[in-house]
Coordinates of C-alpha atoms in Angstrom, one line a residue:
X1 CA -29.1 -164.0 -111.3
X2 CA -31.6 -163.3 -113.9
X3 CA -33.1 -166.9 -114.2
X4 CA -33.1 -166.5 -109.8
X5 CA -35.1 -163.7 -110.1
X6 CA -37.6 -164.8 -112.6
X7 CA -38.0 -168.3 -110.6
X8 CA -38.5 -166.0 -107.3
X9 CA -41.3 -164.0 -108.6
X10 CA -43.0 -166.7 -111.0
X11 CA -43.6 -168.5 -107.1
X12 CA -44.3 -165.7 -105.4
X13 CA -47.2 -165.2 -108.2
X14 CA -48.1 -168.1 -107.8
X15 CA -48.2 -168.3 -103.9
X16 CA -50.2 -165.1 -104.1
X17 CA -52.8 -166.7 -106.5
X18 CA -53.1 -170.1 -104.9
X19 CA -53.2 -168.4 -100.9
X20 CA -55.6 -165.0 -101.9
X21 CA -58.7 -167.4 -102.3
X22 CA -58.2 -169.3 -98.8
X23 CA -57.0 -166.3 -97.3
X24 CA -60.2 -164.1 -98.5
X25 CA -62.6 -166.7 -97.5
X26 CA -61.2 -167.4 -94.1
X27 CA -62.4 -163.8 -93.5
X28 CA -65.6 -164.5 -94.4
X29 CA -65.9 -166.8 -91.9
X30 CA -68.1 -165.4 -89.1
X31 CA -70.8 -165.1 -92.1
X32 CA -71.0 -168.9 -92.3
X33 CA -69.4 -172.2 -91.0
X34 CA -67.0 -173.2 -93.2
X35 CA -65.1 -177.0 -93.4
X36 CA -62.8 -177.8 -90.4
X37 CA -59.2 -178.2 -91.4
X38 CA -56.1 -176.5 -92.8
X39 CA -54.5 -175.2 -95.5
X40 CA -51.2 -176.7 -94.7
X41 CA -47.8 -175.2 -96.2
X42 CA -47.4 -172.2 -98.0
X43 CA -47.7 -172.9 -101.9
X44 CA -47.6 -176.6 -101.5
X45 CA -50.7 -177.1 -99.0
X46 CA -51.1 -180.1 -98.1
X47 CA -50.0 -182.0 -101.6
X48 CA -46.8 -183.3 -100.4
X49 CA -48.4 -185.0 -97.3
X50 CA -51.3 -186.5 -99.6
X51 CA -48.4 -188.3 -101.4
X52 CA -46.2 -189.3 -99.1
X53 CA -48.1 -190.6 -96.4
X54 CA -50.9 -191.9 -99.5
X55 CA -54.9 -190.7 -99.9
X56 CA -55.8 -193.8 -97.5
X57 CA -53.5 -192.1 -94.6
X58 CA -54.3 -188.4 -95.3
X59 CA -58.1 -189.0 -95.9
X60 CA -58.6 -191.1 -92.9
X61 CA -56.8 -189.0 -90.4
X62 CA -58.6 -186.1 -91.6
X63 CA -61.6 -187.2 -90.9
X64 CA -60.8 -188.8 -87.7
X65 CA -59.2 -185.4 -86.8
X66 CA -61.4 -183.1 -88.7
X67 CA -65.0 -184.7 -89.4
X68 CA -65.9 -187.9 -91.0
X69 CA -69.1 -185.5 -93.3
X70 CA -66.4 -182.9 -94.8
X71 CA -63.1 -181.2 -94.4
X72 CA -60.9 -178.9 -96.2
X73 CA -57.5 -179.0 -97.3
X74 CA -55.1 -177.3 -99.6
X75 CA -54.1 -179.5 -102.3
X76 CA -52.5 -178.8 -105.7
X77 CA -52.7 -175.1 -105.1
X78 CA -56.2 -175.3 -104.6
X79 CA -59.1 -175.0 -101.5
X80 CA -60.2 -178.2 -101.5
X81 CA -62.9 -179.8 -99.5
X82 CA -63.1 -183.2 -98.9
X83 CA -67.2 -185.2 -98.9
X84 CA -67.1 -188.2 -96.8
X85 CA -69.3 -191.6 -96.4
X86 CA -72.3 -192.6 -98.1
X87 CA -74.1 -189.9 -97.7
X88 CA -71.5 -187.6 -98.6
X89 CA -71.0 -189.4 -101.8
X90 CA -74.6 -189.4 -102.8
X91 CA -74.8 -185.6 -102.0
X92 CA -71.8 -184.8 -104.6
X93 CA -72.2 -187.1 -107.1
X94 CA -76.1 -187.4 -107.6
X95 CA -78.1 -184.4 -105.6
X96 CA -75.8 -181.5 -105.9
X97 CA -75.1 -182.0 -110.0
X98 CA -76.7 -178.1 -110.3
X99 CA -74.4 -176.5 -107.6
X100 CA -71.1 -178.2 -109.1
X101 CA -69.7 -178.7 -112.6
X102 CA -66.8 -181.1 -113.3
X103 CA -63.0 -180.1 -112.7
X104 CA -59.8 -181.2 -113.6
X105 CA -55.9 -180.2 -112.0
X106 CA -54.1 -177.9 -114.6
X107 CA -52.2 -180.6 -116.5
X108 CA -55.5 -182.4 -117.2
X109 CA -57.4 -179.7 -118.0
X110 CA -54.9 -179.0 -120.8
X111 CA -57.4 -181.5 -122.5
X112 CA -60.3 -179.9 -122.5
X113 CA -58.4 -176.1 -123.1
X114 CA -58.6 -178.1 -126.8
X115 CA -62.1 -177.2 -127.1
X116 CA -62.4 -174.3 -124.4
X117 CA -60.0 -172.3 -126.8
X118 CA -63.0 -172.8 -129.5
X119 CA -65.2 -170.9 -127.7
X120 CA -67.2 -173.5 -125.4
X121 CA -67.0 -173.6 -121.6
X122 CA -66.0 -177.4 -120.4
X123 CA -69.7 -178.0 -119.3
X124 CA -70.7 -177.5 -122.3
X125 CA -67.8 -179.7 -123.6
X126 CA -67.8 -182.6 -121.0
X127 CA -72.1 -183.2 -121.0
X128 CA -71.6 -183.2 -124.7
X129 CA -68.9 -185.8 -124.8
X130 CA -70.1 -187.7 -121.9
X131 CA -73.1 -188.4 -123.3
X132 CA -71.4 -189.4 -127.2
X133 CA -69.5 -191.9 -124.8
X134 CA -72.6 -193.1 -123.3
X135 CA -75.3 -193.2 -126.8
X136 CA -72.3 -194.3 -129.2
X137 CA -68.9 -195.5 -127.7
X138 CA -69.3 -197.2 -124.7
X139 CA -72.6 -199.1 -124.5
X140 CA -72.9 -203.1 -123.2
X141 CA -74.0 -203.7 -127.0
X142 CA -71.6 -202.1 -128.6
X143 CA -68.9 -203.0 -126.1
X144 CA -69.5 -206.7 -126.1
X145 CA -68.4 -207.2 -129.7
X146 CA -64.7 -206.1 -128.6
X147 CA -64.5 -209.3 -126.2
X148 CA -63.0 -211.8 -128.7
X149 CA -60.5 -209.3 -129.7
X150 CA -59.8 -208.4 -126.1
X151 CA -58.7 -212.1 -125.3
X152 CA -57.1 -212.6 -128.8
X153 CA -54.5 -209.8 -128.2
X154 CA -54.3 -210.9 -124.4
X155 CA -53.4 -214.2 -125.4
X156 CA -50.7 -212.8 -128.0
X157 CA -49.2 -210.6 -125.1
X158 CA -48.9 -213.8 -122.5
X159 CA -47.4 -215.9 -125.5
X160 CA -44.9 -212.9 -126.0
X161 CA -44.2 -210.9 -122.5
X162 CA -45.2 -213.9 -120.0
X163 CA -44.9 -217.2 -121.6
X164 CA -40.4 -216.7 -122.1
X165 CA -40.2 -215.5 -118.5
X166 CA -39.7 -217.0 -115.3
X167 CA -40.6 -213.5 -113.6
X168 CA -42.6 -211.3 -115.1
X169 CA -43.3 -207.5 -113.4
X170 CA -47.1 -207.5 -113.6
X171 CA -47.2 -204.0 -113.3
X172 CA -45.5 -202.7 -116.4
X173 CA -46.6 -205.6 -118.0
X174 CA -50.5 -204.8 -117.8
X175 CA -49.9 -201.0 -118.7
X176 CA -48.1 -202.4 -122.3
X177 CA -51.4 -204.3 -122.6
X178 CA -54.1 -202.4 -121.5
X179 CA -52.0 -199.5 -124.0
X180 CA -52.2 -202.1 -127.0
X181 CA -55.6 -202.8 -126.8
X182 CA -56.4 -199.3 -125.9
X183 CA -54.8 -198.3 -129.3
X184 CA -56.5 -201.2 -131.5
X185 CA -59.8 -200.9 -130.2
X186 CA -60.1 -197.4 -129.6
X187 CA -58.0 -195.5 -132.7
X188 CA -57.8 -199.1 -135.3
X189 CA -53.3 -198.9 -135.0
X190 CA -51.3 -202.2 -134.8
X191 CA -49.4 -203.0 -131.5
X192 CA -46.3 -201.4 -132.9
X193 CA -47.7 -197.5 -133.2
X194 CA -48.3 -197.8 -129.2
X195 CA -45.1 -197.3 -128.0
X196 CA -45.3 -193.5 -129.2
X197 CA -48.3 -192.9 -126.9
X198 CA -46.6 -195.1 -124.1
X199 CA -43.9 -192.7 -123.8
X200 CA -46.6 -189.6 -123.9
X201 CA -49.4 -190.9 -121.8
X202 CA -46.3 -191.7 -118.6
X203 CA -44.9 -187.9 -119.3
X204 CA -48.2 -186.4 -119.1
X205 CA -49.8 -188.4 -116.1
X206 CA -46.3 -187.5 -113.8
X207 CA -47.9 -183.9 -114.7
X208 CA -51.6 -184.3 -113.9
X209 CA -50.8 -183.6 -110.4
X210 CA -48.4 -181.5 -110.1
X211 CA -48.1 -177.5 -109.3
X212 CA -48.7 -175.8 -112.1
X213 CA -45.3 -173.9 -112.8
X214 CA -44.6 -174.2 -116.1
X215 CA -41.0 -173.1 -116.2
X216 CA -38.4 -175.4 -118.1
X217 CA -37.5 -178.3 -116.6
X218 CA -40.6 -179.0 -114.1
X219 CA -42.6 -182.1 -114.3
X220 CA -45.5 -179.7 -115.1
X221 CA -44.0 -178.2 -118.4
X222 CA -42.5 -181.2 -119.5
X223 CA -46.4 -182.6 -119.2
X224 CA -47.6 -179.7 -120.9
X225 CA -45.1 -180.2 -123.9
X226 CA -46.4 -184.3 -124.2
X227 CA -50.1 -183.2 -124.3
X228 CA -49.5 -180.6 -127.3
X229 CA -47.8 -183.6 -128.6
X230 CA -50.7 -186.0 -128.0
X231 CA -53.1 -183.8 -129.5
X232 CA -51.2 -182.9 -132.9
X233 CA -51.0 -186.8 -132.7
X234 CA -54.6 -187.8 -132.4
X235 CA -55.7 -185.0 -134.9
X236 CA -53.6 -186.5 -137.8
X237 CA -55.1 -189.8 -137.1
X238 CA -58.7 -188.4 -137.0
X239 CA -57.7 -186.5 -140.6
X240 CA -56.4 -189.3 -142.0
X241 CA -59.4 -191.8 -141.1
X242 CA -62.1 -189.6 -141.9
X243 CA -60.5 -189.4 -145.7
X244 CA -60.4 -193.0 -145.3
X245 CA -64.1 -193.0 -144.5
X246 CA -65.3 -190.6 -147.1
X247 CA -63.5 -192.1 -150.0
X248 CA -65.0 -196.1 -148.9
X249 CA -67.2 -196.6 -145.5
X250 CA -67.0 -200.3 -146.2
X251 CA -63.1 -200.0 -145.1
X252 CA -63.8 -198.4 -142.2
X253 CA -63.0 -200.6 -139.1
X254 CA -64.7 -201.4 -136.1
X255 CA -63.0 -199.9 -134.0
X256 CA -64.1 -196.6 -131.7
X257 CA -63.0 -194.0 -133.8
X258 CA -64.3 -195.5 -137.2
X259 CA -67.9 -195.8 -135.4
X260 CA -67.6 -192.6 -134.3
X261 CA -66.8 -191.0 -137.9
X262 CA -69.9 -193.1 -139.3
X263 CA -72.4 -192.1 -136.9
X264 CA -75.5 -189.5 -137.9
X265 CA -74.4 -187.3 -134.8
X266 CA -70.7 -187.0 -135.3
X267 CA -71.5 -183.7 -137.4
X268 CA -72.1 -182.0 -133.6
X269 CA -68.5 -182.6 -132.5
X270 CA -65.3 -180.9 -133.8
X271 CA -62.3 -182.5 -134.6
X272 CA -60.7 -181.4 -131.2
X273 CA -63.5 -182.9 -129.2
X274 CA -63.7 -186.2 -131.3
X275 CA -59.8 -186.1 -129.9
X276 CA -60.9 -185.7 -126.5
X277 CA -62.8 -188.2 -126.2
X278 CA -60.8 -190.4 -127.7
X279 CA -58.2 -189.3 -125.0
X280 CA -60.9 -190.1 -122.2
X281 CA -61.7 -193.1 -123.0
X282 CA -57.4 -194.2 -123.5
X283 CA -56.0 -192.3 -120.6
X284 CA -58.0 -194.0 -117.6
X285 CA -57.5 -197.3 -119.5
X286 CA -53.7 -197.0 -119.6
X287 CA -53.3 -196.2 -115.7
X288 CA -56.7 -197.1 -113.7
X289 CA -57.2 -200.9 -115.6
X290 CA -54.0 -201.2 -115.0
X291 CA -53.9 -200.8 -111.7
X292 CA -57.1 -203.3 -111.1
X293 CA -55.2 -205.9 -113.1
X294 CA -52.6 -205.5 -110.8
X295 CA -53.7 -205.4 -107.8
X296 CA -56.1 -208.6 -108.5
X297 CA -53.0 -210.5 -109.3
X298 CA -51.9 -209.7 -106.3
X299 CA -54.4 -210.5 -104.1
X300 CA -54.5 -213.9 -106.1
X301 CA -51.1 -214.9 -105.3
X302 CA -51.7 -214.1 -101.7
X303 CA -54.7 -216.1 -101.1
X304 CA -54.4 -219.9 -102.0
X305 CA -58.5 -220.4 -101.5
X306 CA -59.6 -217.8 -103.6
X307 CA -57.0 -218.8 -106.3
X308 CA -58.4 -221.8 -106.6
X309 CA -61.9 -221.1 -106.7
X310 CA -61.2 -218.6 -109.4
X311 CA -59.4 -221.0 -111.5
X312 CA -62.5 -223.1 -111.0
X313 CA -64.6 -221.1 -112.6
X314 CA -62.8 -220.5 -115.4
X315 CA -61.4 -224.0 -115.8
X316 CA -65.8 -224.4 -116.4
X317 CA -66.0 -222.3 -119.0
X318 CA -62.7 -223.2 -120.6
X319 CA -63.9 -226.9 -120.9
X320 CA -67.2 -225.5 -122.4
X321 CA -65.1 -224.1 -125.4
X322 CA -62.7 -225.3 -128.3
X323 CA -58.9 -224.8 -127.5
X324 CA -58.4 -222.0 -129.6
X325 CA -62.3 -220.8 -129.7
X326 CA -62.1 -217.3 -127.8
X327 CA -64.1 -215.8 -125.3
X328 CA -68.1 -214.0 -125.8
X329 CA -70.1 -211.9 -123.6
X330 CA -72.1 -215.4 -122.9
X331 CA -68.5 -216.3 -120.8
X332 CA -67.9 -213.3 -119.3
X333 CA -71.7 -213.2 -117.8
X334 CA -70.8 -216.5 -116.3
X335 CA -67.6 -214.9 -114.4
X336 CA -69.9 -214.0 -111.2
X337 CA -67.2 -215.0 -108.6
X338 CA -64.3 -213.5 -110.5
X339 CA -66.1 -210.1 -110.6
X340 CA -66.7 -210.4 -106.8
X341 CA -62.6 -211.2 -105.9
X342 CA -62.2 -208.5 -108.8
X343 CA -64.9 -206.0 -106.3
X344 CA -63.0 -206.8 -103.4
X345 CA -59.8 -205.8 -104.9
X346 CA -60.7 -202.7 -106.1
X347 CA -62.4 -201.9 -102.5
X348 CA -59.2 -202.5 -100.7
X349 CA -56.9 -200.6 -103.2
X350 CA -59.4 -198.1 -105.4
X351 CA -58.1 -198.0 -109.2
X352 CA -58.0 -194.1 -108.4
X353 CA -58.1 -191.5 -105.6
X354 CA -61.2 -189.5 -106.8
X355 CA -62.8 -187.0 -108.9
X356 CA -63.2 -183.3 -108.5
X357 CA -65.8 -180.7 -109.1
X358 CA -65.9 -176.6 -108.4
X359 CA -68.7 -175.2 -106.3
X360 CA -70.4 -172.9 -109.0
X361 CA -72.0 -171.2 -105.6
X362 CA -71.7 -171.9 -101.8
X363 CA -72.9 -175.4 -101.5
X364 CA -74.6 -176.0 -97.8
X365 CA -74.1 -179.6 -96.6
X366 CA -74.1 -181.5 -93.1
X367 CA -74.5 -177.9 -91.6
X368 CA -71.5 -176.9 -93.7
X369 CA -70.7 -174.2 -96.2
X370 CA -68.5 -174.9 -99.3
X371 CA -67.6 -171.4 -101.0
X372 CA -68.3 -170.9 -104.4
X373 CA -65.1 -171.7 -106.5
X374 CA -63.9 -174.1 -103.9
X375 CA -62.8 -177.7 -105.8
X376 CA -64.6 -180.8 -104.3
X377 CA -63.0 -183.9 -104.3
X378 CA -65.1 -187.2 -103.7
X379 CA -62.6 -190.1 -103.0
X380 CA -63.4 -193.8 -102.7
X381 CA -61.5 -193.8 -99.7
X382 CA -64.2 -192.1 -97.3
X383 CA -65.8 -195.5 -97.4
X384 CA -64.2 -198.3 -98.4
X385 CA -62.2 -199.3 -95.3
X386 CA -65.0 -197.9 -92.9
X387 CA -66.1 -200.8 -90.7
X388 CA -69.4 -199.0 -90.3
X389 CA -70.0 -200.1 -94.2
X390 CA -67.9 -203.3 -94.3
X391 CA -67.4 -205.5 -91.3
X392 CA -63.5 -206.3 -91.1
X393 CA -62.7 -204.3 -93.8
X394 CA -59.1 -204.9 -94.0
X395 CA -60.3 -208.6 -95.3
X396 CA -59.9 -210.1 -98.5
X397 CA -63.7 -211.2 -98.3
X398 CA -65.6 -211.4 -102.1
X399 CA -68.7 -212.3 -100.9
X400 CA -69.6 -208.7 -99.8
X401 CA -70.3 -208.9 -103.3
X402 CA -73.5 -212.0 -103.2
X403 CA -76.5 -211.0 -103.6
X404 CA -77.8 -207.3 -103.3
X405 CA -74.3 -206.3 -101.9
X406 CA -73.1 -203.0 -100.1
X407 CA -75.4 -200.2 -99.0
X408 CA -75.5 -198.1 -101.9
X409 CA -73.2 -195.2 -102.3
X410 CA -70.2 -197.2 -100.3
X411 CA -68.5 -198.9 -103.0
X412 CA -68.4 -196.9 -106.3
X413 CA -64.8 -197.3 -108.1
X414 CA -66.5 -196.3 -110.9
X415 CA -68.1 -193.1 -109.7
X416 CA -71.9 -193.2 -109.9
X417 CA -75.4 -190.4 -111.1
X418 CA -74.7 -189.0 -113.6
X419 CA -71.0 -188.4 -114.3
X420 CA -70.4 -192.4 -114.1
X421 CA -67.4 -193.2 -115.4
X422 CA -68.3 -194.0 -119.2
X423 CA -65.4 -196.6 -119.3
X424 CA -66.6 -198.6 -116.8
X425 CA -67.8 -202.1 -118.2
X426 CA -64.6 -202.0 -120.9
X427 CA -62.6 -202.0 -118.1
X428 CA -65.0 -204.6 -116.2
X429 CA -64.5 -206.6 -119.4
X430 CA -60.7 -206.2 -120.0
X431 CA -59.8 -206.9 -116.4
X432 CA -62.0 -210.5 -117.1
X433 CA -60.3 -211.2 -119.7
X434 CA -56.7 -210.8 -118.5
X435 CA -57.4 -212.4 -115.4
X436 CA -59.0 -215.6 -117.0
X437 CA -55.6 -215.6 -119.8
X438 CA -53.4 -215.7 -116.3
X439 CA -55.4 -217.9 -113.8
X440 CA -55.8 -220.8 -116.7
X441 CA -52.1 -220.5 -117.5
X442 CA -50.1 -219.7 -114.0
X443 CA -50.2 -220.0 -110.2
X444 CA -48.4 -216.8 -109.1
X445 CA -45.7 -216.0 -106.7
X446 CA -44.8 -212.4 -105.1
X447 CA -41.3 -211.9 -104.9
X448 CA -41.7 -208.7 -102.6
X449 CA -43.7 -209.9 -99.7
X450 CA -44.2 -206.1 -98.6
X451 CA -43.9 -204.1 -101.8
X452 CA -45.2 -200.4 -101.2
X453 CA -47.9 -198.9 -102.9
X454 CA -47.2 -195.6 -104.5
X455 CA -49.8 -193.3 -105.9
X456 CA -50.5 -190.7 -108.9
X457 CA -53.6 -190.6 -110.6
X458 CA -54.1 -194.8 -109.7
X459 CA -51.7 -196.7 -107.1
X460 CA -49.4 -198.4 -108.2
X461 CA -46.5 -200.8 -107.0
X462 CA -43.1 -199.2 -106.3
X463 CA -41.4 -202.3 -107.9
X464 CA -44.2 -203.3 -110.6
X465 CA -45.5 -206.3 -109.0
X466 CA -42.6 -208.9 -109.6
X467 CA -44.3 -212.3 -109.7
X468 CA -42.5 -215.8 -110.2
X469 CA -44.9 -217.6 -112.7
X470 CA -45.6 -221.2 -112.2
X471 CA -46.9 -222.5 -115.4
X472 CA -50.0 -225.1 -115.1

């Protein structure tokens, strides 16, 4: 009876916290014009909906129902409004940087409390790391140098995961890699330490969102338990390499986290936000790559003609090389048609469902006002599929890509301004990489002809992509 009671009133705290907001600025409403739309449910909003039915479905009737500039929701126990189409996306993302600051669901944010419990706000927190990432980590110079050990490992994982198998779920499969890779290159650890952070990374991303109750037994606290976890993890590697470092630099690696240490700046980041970063740059890879990897090998074994053009073009380079002589940034660059199937793929299933932000005062936009401490949520769905920015859009059709390609502010997977996603050309080189170590070795067969697509923070097949492989 006890634990009844305590459940009872933990949600009914919670339904008063999450509904107070709406409630207090739907009162306000004859002062200004706020989004159409609803808050759905009680407690829930409108998160169960979102998915079930998926963003595509929820976003799209929304803004057929609602408007196609902005409408608000209640999702994740939070006011939410929702910016649509181009110009939508260049208002958030690029004009209205001073009116917004970043914002992550309560699982996620449990990252940057690491360094908010310090004493510095996340803005502070995320421009700082955002721009280490940018200076140090995740520059085309420094990034290009990880290419040969990109396809070396990928190579290792086909010879091992793909080459025994007649069926192999691509899904699963991709995730073990991108998590290898994500390790070596990132924190310096052999293949074999992954596994711990496998196990972690899943727990915490069934948590990201989810309501935040954190009562035993919820997906939430069982998330919250895996990212203490992760932390106390990635602060005894950090302790350990730096003593590494300081005793001989020569032995440093070359890996992320060695660089790091050895730069002049690193004196301006605490331990905690040298983990954080670390974090930012392994998380996305281990679900968003992923789910690009996926999804292009999916469209591959679907369309015979593009297949084979693909396989063309890397069948050139291939014969430009030694056997065993691995891949540089002077073979990626030539990968121009690959990186337009690769566009397409991510246009017709985005490797995630958006960003947020939190109005840090009323924000006014297409005649509408978004209340200060409102979330934001930008979503590549707005305008992906909208015929007005791509003709036919439900086809497979890379050259959208030729030339100077979509109107801006249409196709952004990565983001774009100033919060860009840092990551962006490690995945761009990582998804290359795998795709060329498949195409020159398999032709592909789906074994689920209508598999569905299921969603978290990236979609992701309900089955994990079983494929029959075909060896050349």
């Amino acid at each position: 009876m006890e634990a009844f009671s305590l459940y009872f009133i933990s949600l009914l705290v919670v339904f008063i916290s999450f509904s107070l907001p709406f409630l207090c600025h739907r009162s306000d409403s004859k002062k200004c014009k706020l989004p159409p739309g609803t808050s759905g449910l009680p407690l829930v909003g409108e998160t169960l909906h979102f998915y079930l039915s998926g963003p595509e479905k929820f976003i799209h009737q929304r803004m057929k129902k609602y408007s196609d500039e902005v409408f608000a929701t209640s999702l994740i126990g939070q006011n939410m409004a929702v910016i649509c189409g181009a110009a939508g996306n260049k208002f958030l993302l690029c004009t209205a940087n001073d009116f917004v600051s970043p914002w992550l669901p309560a699982v996620q944010s449990r990252f940057s409390n690491w360094v908010v419990s310090l004493g510095k706000s996340r803005k502070d927190v995320h421009t700082k790391i955002h721009g280490f990432h940018q200076a140090v980590i995740m520059s085309p110079e420094a990034l290009k140098q990880y290419i040969p050990i990109m396809d070396s490992l990928t190579r290792q994982h086909l010879q091992t995961d793909w080459d025994p198998f007649q069926v192999v779920k691509v899904y699963p499969a991709s995730q073990k890699l991108t998590l290898i890779l994500a390790c070596k290159l990132v924190l310096g650890l052999d293949p074999d330490r992954a596994q711990r952070f496998s196990d972690s990374f899943a727990v915490a991303q069934q948590g990201f969102f989810s309501l935040p109750i954190n009562l035993p037994g919820t997906t939430y606290n069982r998330a919250v338990k895996e990212v203490e976890k992760l932390k106390q993890e990635f602060l005894k590697i950090i302790l350990e390499r730096k003593k590494m470092v300081l005793e001989n630099r020569e032995k440093a690696g070359s890996d992320i986290l060695s660089r790091t240490l050895l730069d002049e700046n690193v004196h301006l980041l605490s331990d905690l936000e040298i983990a954080l970063c670390l974090v930012s740059l392994m998380i996305p890879s281990f679900e968003s790559t992923s789910s690009s990897i996926t999804f292009v090998l999916k469209h591959l074994s679907e369309l015979p003609h593009i297949y084979d053009m693909v396989y063309k073009e890397h069948m050139e380079i291939a014969k430009s090389k030694d056997p065993e002589e691995l891949l540089n940034w002077e073979d990626i660059k030539k990968m121009k048609y690959s990186w337009n199937v690769i566009c397409e793929a991510m246009r017709l299933t985005p490797p995630a469902i958006g960003s947020y932000r939190v109005a840090k005062t009323d924000i006014h936009f297409a005649g509408i006002t978004i209340p200060k401490g409102w979330k934001v949520l930008w979503s590549p769905f707005t305008t992906n599929k909208n015929p007005k920015y791509f003709p036919e859009p439900e086809n497979f059709d890379p050259t959208r890509f030729e030339g100077d390609g979509p109107t801006p502010c249409t196709f952004i997977p990565f983001s774009t301004g100033p919060r860009m996603c840092p990551g962006k050309e490690y995945s761009r080189f990582l998804i290359l990489v795998y795709m060329y170590n498949v195409v020159r070795k398999f032709k592909l067969q789906k074994l689920i002809p209508d598999e569905k697509v299921l969603y978290r923070g990236a979609p992701y097949p309900a089955s994990g992509l079983p494929m029959s492989l075909q060896p050349h």
